[in-house]
C-alpha cells in the first residue's frame, strides 16, 4: 500500500485530487491549498472533506445559529454553554445536568434499525463525554403517511432500533414524539435526546491540554463503517427513487457502549482524565482536531497504532471511519497505566495513539511517514462559512390566506356530529395511543423514572436523598412552522416549556434539533433563518438559554422538502419529585378547569389535517408573557398542593386533553361547553397557552384567587365523576359533554379507549 | 441483625442498582458482587439482576452462566443458599440448569415493557414467604425473550410439585407455556422470575410496591433459618 | 485456516415465532405454496492451524453447551477446508 | 416437498457484535486458535409442489428484500430436494 506523504505533497504540487467526490467545492479545495501552502495529502484531504461537510462544520447554519449566543439570556444556571459536546446547567445541591438532541435522519431511512440504534448511541456518547452519567433518552420521530407500506418498514425498524439499543444500554426511555405527515415520506426524522447527570466537579471538556500528555483511543475497534458517511450520507439529497447510493452504514453494539459508559465514568471519577471527546461523525479526524484545537494547539498521532477490525483499511479510511462506540481521552503520562487497567477491567480495548505537544500543528504519522501536517483549528473550527441566500417563498401568501374558516372547511354542527368527530379524532394516527411503540421501550431501568410517556414530560429523580429531579419535554408542530416558521418555532418552544411546567418543574434550559430541507434552496434557508430567529427571541424573552443542539439539512426528496421541523427540548428542575403533577385526575368531585383563552384557531390543527387534509392560514397567536404566567401558575399549583392533575392542551385541542386525562385515570367526568364558546371551537381549536387542570374542592378558592391575582383566565368546565356513566346508561366509566348545540354527548371510556388503542397495532402490528 | 444479600454485576447487567435499592428498602444489607470474582464474600443470599449480560447476543444468559462468580453461586445454590434470578437472572439460572426449561423469544417478537398483573401461587419458597397463595400483585415486566418453555413432562412436574411461583393474569405477555411467570427448584431456595419486583418497591417510581415481598421474604427466611423447604 | 460451521435450530416441537412471522409475510408478498418456515442460527468459526480430533471434540462440546441450549435446540457441526 | 435454505450473513466489512461476543466467550472457555466468529441467520422454507424457475426467482427476490437487507447483508439461496 503506497501512502501519500507530506513530503510527496510538497514535491508534486500539481496532482488531480478527488475533492469533488469527497463533497468539497472547488473554492473550498483552493482554500485548503492556501492554508497548507501546498496541495493536501490524500489523508489531509479526507480530514478536511469530512470536517468541512455540512454536518460537521455547520457551514450553512453558523451565521444564523450565532443568534443563540448573541441573544442568550443571562442565566446563573448555565455552567457550560453552546460549543461543547452538550451544554450543562446547574440544578442545585451540587448537581448539574446535561442534555442534547441530535438527528440521525438519513441513515435511518437507509437502514432503519441500525440508523436509529446508532443515533441513540451517538447522543449518549456526547453526554458521557461531558463527564455525566446518562440517565434517560427520548426520541422525537416523524414518519410519512401511515398507510404507505414504506412507512411500516421505516417505523418498525426505527422503533426496534431505538428500543434494541436503549434497552440493552439500560437507559429508560421517558418520552418523545411520533408524528405522521406525508411530507416525511422519503425523509423520516429520527431525533434522539439524552439527559445526563453529574456533580459539578465531574464536568469535563473536550480539550487536549498539557504538553506531553498522551491521547488514548478506547472502545470498539476501527472498521470501515460509514466511511464518507458524514459528508456523503448526511449532506446529500436522496434521488426521487430512494436510497440508490447504498452507502456503508454503521452497526451499533449497545453492549460495548454500556461498557464504555461504565469505563469512562470510572476513569473520570478516578481523576485519570485531562480532556475527553467522543467519536461521532468524522471519527478520528474530528476527535483529534477538536481536542487539539481546543487545547494548546499541538498534537502528534501515530495512526498505525489504531486497533483495527479490518486490516485492509487505508490511513485515509481510518481517519474518516465512523465506527461506533469509541472515545478519546487525554491522560497524564503517569496515569496511563492506571487508565489502561480500568479499561481492562471493563474488557475495553485501549491504545495510546498520540501526544499533546506545543507545535501548534496536528501531525499524523503512518508507519514512520508523515501523512498529515495541518493547523488543527483550520480543520475543526475555521471551516467555510456560507451566507446562503434566503428569501420568503412566493407561495406562502397563498398558503397563509387559505384559512380554515367554517365556509371553507365543513365543521360539525350537531351533537351527533361532535360525537362522531370525537371518535374519529381520538383514533387519528397522530392522536391515537402510542403504547404499541412505547411498550417496546424500557421505562423502569435505573429505578428513578417518576414520569414517562404518555405524560407531558419525562421526569427523572436525580438525588434520592432530597428528591431533586428534572423534567424534559420535546415538541414541535411542524405544520405551524410550515405556515409561519418564526411563530412555528416559538410555538414549539412554548409547548415544550408548558409541558415541563405542567408537571410542576421550573423550565430552565433549551436544546433543539433543526430539521430542514436543502439549504441551497432560498425558501428553505428563509424558513431556517426565521425559525432560528423565532426560537432565539423566545428564549431571550423567557430567560431560558439554548445550551446546544443540532442541525439536519437536506431532508428533501428531489425538490420537495419536509415541513420545517424545529424540534425543541426544554429541561426543567423540580426540587422534590414527590410533588410532581400527573396528567390523570384522581377522584370524584375534583373540579376541572381550563386555563387560558380559546379562540377560533384551527389553521395547522390536527382537526384540519385529519378530517380535511388541509394546511393553510396562520398558526395560533402566541403571547409569551401569558405563557410565562401560565407556567408560574402550574408550578405554584404543584408546589402548594393546589392541583391533583394537569395536562397541556395542544394537538387535538381540549377534546383530546380531556380524553387523555380520563383514559389515564380510567375515571369519567362531566364537562360542559362554556356559554361564550362554540362547541366545536371549544373542543378542537389549538389556541396556545392553555392547560386543563383538576383542582381538589378544598383548594378551589385558593386556586381561582391565584389565577385572578395574576390576571389569567381560568374557566370551570367540569367535574370528575365516576358515576356519570351509570347515570346515563353507559356501562363503565364515561365522559359526558354538555351544552353541545343544545344537547349532550356521552361516550363510554371503553369505546374511547378502543378507538385510541387500536390504530397503531392495526397499522403496524 | 440482618442478612447480607449479594447482587451480581455482569458486564451488561442493568437492574443491579435497582436490586441493591430494593434489598436496602426491605431492610437487608446489599453487597455488590463482581462477575469475574469467584468469591461470594460471605453473603447469605444472591440476586441475579436483570439486564443484557454480555449483550445477550447469543442466547440470553448463555455466556453469563460461565462467569467465575457463577461457579460459586451454583455450588452454594445446590447447598441451599437462596438465589433469585430476575429476568436475565432467570435466564441465567435456566442456562445454568439450576432451574428447568428455557426462555425464548416473545411470541409477538417485540420487546415488551408493561405493568403486569400476576398471581402468586407458592408461598413456601425462600423468596415468596411474605405473600399469600392466590395473592394478586402488579409489577413491571420488560423483556424480549421471556417466553418460558419446557416439555410437557417437566411442566406437569412443576405444577404437581407446586413449583410454579407466579402466573400471568389477564394477558400472557410473551407466550409463556401455561402462563408461567416464575418457578422455583425442588428445595425452594432458587427462584426465577420474569417480571421485575425490584421495580415495584417505591410508590414514586413503580406502579405499586407489591414487589417488596420478594426481598422481605428472603430476609424472613434467612432469619428464621428456613431458607429451604422442610 | 479452517472454517467450522455450527448450525443451530430450534427443536421441531418448539414454537418458532420468527419463522412464523416470516411465513405470514411471505403470504402477504404473494409467495404461495410455502407450508413452513423455520429460522436458525449459524456460527462460522475461523480457526488458525489444524483441527485435530481433540479440538473438534472441544468444539462439539462448546456447540452443545455454549452455542446451543439442548433444552430447546439441536445443532450440527461441519468442518470446511 | 422441497426445502429451500436461505443463508443470510452480515457483509464482511460490517461489525458483528454477536460474533464478537461469542469469540470473547470462546477464549474464556479455553478454546484457543479461533481468530474470528461470525453469526448468520438461516431460513428453511418448506415448499409444497414443485419449484419452478419463476418461483425460484420470486424466492430470490424475497431473500433480497425481506429476509436480508442488502445494505448490510449478503445471502445465498439453496434448493434441497
Ligand atoms: N441548532 C442548534 N442549536 C444550538 N446549538 C447547536 C445547534 N446545532 C449545533 N449546535 C452546537 O454546535 C456544536 C457542534 O455540534 P456538533 O458538531 O453536532 O457536536 P457533536 O459533534 O459533539 O455532536 C455543539 O455545541 C452543538 O450543541
Ligand atoms: Mg460530540
PDB file of C-alpha atoms in Angstrom, chain A residues 309-427:
ATOM      1  CA  UNK A 309     -11.196  -4.632  12.837  1.00  0.00           C
ATOM      2  CA  UNK A 310     -10.296  -4.696   9.163  1.00  0.00           C
ATOM      3  CA  UNK A 311      -6.604  -4.718   8.353  1.00  0.00           C
ATOM      4  CA  UNK A 312      -7.028  -3.617   4.781  1.00  0.00           C
ATOM      5  CA  UNK A 313      -8.107  -0.099   5.737  1.00  0.00           C
ATOM      6  CA  UNK A 314      -6.009   2.726   4.339  1.00  0.00           C
ATOM      7  CA  UNK A 315      -4.941   5.623   6.566  1.00  0.00           C
ATOM      8  CA  UNK A 316      -7.459   7.891   4.844  1.00  0.00           C
ATOM      9  CA  UNK A 317     -10.205   5.442   5.693  1.00  0.00           C
ATOM     10  CA  UNK A 318      -9.068   5.106   9.278  1.00  0.00           C
ATOM     11  CA  UNK A 319      -9.186   8.864   9.647  1.00  0.00           C
ATOM     12  CA  UNK A 320     -12.723   9.009   8.255  1.00  0.00           C
ATOM     13  CA  UNK A 321     -14.197   5.836   9.707  1.00  0.00           C
ATOM     14  CA  UNK A 322     -17.342   6.264  11.763  1.00  0.00           C
ATOM     15  CA  UNK A 323     -17.087   3.040  13.696  1.00  0.00           C
ATOM     16  CA  UNK A 324     -19.305   3.372  16.730  1.00  0.00           C
ATOM     17  CA  UNK A 325     -18.608   3.047  20.441  1.00  0.00           C
ATOM     18  CA  UNK A 326     -15.213   4.749  20.517  1.00  0.00           C
ATOM     19  CA  UNK A 327     -13.887   7.523  22.767  1.00  0.00           C
ATOM     20  CA  UNK A 328     -10.705   9.526  23.021  1.00  0.00           C
ATOM     21  CA  UNK A 329      -9.110  10.694  26.272  1.00  0.00           C
ATOM     22  CA  UNK A 330      -6.146  12.913  27.108  1.00  0.00           C
ATOM     23  CA  UNK A 331      -4.220  11.473  30.040  1.00  0.00           C
ATOM     24  CA  UNK A 332      -1.149  12.440  32.066  1.00  0.00           C
ATOM     25  CA  UNK A 333       1.731  10.085  31.196  1.00  0.00           C
ATOM     26  CA  UNK A 334       1.998   8.748  34.731  1.00  0.00           C
ATOM     27  CA  UNK A 335      -1.700   7.907  34.807  1.00  0.00           C
ATOM     28  CA  UNK A 336      -1.769   5.941  31.571  1.00  0.00           C
ATOM     29  CA  UNK A 337      -1.141   2.652  33.256  1.00  0.00           C
ATOM     30  CA  UNK A 338      -3.978   3.139  35.688  1.00  0.00           C
ATOM     31  CA  UNK A 339      -6.233   4.246  32.838  1.00  0.00           C
ATOM     32  CA  UNK A 340      -5.463   1.113  30.867  1.00  0.00           C
ATOM     33  CA  UNK A 341      -6.127  -1.038  33.925  1.00  0.00           C
ATOM     34  CA  UNK A 342      -9.646   0.367  34.240  1.00  0.00           C
ATOM     35  CA  UNK A 343     -10.218  -0.351  30.556  1.00  0.00           C
ATOM     36  CA  UNK A 344      -9.055  -3.884  31.072  1.00  0.00           C
ATOM     37  CA  UNK A 345     -11.414  -4.350  34.000  1.00  0.00           C
ATOM     38  CA  UNK A 346     -14.314  -3.451  31.714  1.00  0.00           C
ATOM     39  CA  UNK A 347     -12.977  -5.512  28.808  1.00  0.00           C
ATOM     40  CA  UNK A 348     -12.488  -2.389  26.736  1.00  0.00           C
ATOM     41  CA  UNK A 349      -9.541  -2.240  24.357  1.00  0.00           C
ATOM     42  CA  UNK A 350      -7.426   0.894  24.554  1.00  0.00           C
ATOM     43  CA  UNK A 351      -4.260   2.179  22.970  1.00  0.00           C
ATOM     44  CA  UNK A 352      -2.149   5.329  23.122  1.00  0.00           C
ATOM     45  CA  UNK A 353      -2.342   6.894  19.683  1.00  0.00           C
ATOM     46  CA  UNK A 354      -0.943  10.365  20.225  1.00  0.00           C
ATOM     47  CA  UNK A 355       0.749  13.006  22.305  1.00  0.00           C
ATOM     48  CA  UNK A 356      -0.027  16.635  23.043  1.00  0.00           C
ATOM     49  CA  UNK A 357       2.791  18.987  22.022  1.00  0.00           C
ATOM     50  CA  UNK A 358       3.441  22.674  21.585  1.00  0.00           C
ATOM     51  CA  UNK A 359       3.891  22.602  17.834  1.00  0.00           C
ATOM     52  CA  UNK A 360       0.614  24.322  17.069  1.00  0.00           C
ATOM     53  CA  UNK A 361       0.150  21.653  14.398  1.00  0.00           C
ATOM     54  CA  UNK A 362      -1.750  18.417  14.153  1.00  0.00           C
ATOM     55  CA  UNK A 363       0.650  15.879  12.676  1.00  0.00           C
ATOM     56  CA  UNK A 364      -0.111  12.274  11.838  1.00  0.00           C
ATOM     57  CA  UNK A 365       2.373   9.512  11.070  1.00  0.00           C
ATOM     58  CA  UNK A 366       1.712   6.235   9.319  1.00  0.00           C
ATOM     59  CA  UNK A 367       4.474   3.683   9.826  1.00  0.00           C
ATOM     60  CA  UNK A 368       7.086   6.379  10.237  1.00  0.00           C
ATOM     61  CA  UNK A 369       5.973   8.580   7.384  1.00  0.00           C
ATOM     62  CA  UNK A 370       4.221  11.864   7.920  1.00  0.00           C
ATOM     63  CA  UNK A 371       0.851  11.941   6.189  1.00  0.00           C
ATOM     64  CA  UNK A 372      -0.799  14.929   7.882  1.00  0.00           C
ATOM     65  CA  UNK A 373       0.598  18.288   8.965  1.00  0.00           C
ATOM     66  CA  UNK A 374      -2.144  20.870   9.465  1.00  0.00           C
ATOM     67  CA  UNK A 375      -3.175  23.684  11.791  1.00  0.00           C
ATOM     68  CA  UNK A 376      -5.892  21.931  13.837  1.00  0.00           C
ATOM     69  CA  UNK A 377      -8.136  24.986  14.049  1.00  0.00           C
ATOM     70  CA  UNK A 378      -8.366  25.130  10.291  1.00  0.00           C
ATOM     71  CA  UNK A 379      -9.844  21.636  10.316  1.00  0.00           C
ATOM     72  CA  UNK A 380     -12.043  21.784  13.382  1.00  0.00           C
ATOM     73  CA  UNK A 381     -13.261  25.326  13.734  1.00  0.00           C
ATOM     74  CA  UNK A 382     -12.310  27.541  10.823  1.00  0.00           C
ATOM     75  CA  UNK A 383     -14.202  25.704   8.144  1.00  0.00           C
ATOM     76  CA  UNK A 384     -16.050  27.515   5.412  1.00  0.00           C
ATOM     77  CA  UNK A 385     -18.935  29.751   6.390  1.00  0.00           C
ATOM     78  CA  UNK A 386     -21.705  30.402   3.866  1.00  0.00           C
ATOM     79  CA  UNK A 387     -24.078  33.287   3.750  1.00  0.00           C
ATOM     80  CA  UNK A 388     -26.613  31.373   1.730  1.00  0.00           C
ATOM     81  CA  UNK A 389     -29.229  33.475   0.001  1.00  0.00           C
ATOM     82  CA  UNK A 390     -32.644  33.277   1.567  1.00  0.00           C
ATOM     83  CA  UNK A 391     -35.988  34.625   0.551  1.00  0.00           C
ATOM     84  CA  UNK A 392     -39.560  34.339   1.707  1.00  0.00           C
ATOM     85  CA  UNK A 393     -41.195  31.915  -0.730  1.00  0.00           C
ATOM     86  CA  UNK A 394     -43.837  33.367  -3.006  1.00  0.00           C
ATOM     87  CA  UNK A 395     -46.280  30.553  -2.350  1.00  0.00           C
ATOM     88  CA  UNK A 396     -46.507  31.415   1.338  1.00  0.00           C
ATOM     89  CA  UNK A 397     -49.038  34.206   0.806  1.00  0.00           C
ATOM     90  CA  UNK A 398     -51.448  31.842  -0.880  1.00  0.00           C
ATOM     91  CA  UNK A 399     -50.971  29.299   1.889  1.00  0.00           C
ATOM     92  CA  UNK A 400     -51.446  31.814   4.662  1.00  0.00           C
ATOM     93  CA  UNK A 401     -54.594  33.262   3.136  1.00  0.00           C
ATOM     94  CA  UNK A 402     -56.178  29.824   2.824  1.00  0.00           C
ATOM     95  CA  UNK A 403     -57.578  29.936   6.351  1.00  0.00           C
ATOM     96  CA  UNK A 404     -59.752  27.037   7.580  1.00  0.00           C
ATOM     97  CA  UNK A 405     -62.894  29.081   8.008  1.00  0.00           C
ATOM     98  CA  UNK A 406     -66.291  27.476   8.532  1.00  0.00           C
ATOM     99  CA  UNK A 407     -67.108  28.458   4.948  1.00  0.00           C
ATOM    100  CA  UNK A 408     -64.104  26.589   3.533  1.00  0.00           C
ATOM    101  CA  UNK A 409     -63.957  23.504   5.759  1.00  0.00           C
ATOM    102  CA  UNK A 410     -67.175  21.858   6.895  1.00  0.00           C
ATOM    103  CA  UNK A 411     -67.446  21.740  10.682  1.00  0.00           C
ATOM    104  CA  UNK A 412     -69.618  19.569  12.899  1.00  0.00           C
ATOM    105  CA  UNK A 413     -72.842  21.370  13.725  1.00  0.00           C
ATOM    106  CA  UNK A 414     -74.831  18.938  15.856  1.00  0.00           C
ATOM    107  CA  UNK A 415     -74.195  16.877  18.964  1.00  0.00           C
ATOM    108  CA  UNK A 416     -74.241  13.777  16.790  1.00  0.00           C
ATOM    109  CA  UNK A 417     -71.541  15.269  14.521  1.00  0.00           C
ATOM    110  CA  UNK A 418     -69.464  16.118  17.557  1.00  0.00           C
ATOM    111  CA  UNK A 419     -69.709  12.580  18.836  1.00  0.00           C
ATOM    112  CA  UNK A 420     -68.585  11.125  15.513  1.00  0.00           C
ATOM    113  CA  UNK A 421     -65.771  13.624  15.158  1.00  0.00           C
ATOM    114  CA  UNK A 422     -64.590  12.836  18.650  1.00  0.00           C
ATOM    115  CA  UNK A 423     -64.330   9.111  17.971  1.00  0.00           C
ATOM    116  CA  UNK A 424     -62.591   9.759  14.683  1.00  0.00           C
ATOM    117  CA  UNK A 425     -60.103  12.238  16.096  1.00  0.00           C
ATOM    118  CA  UNK A 426     -59.202  10.033  19.031  1.00  0.00           C
ATOM    119  CA  UNK A 427     -58.311   7.288  16.558  1.00  0.00           C
TER     120      UNK A 427
END
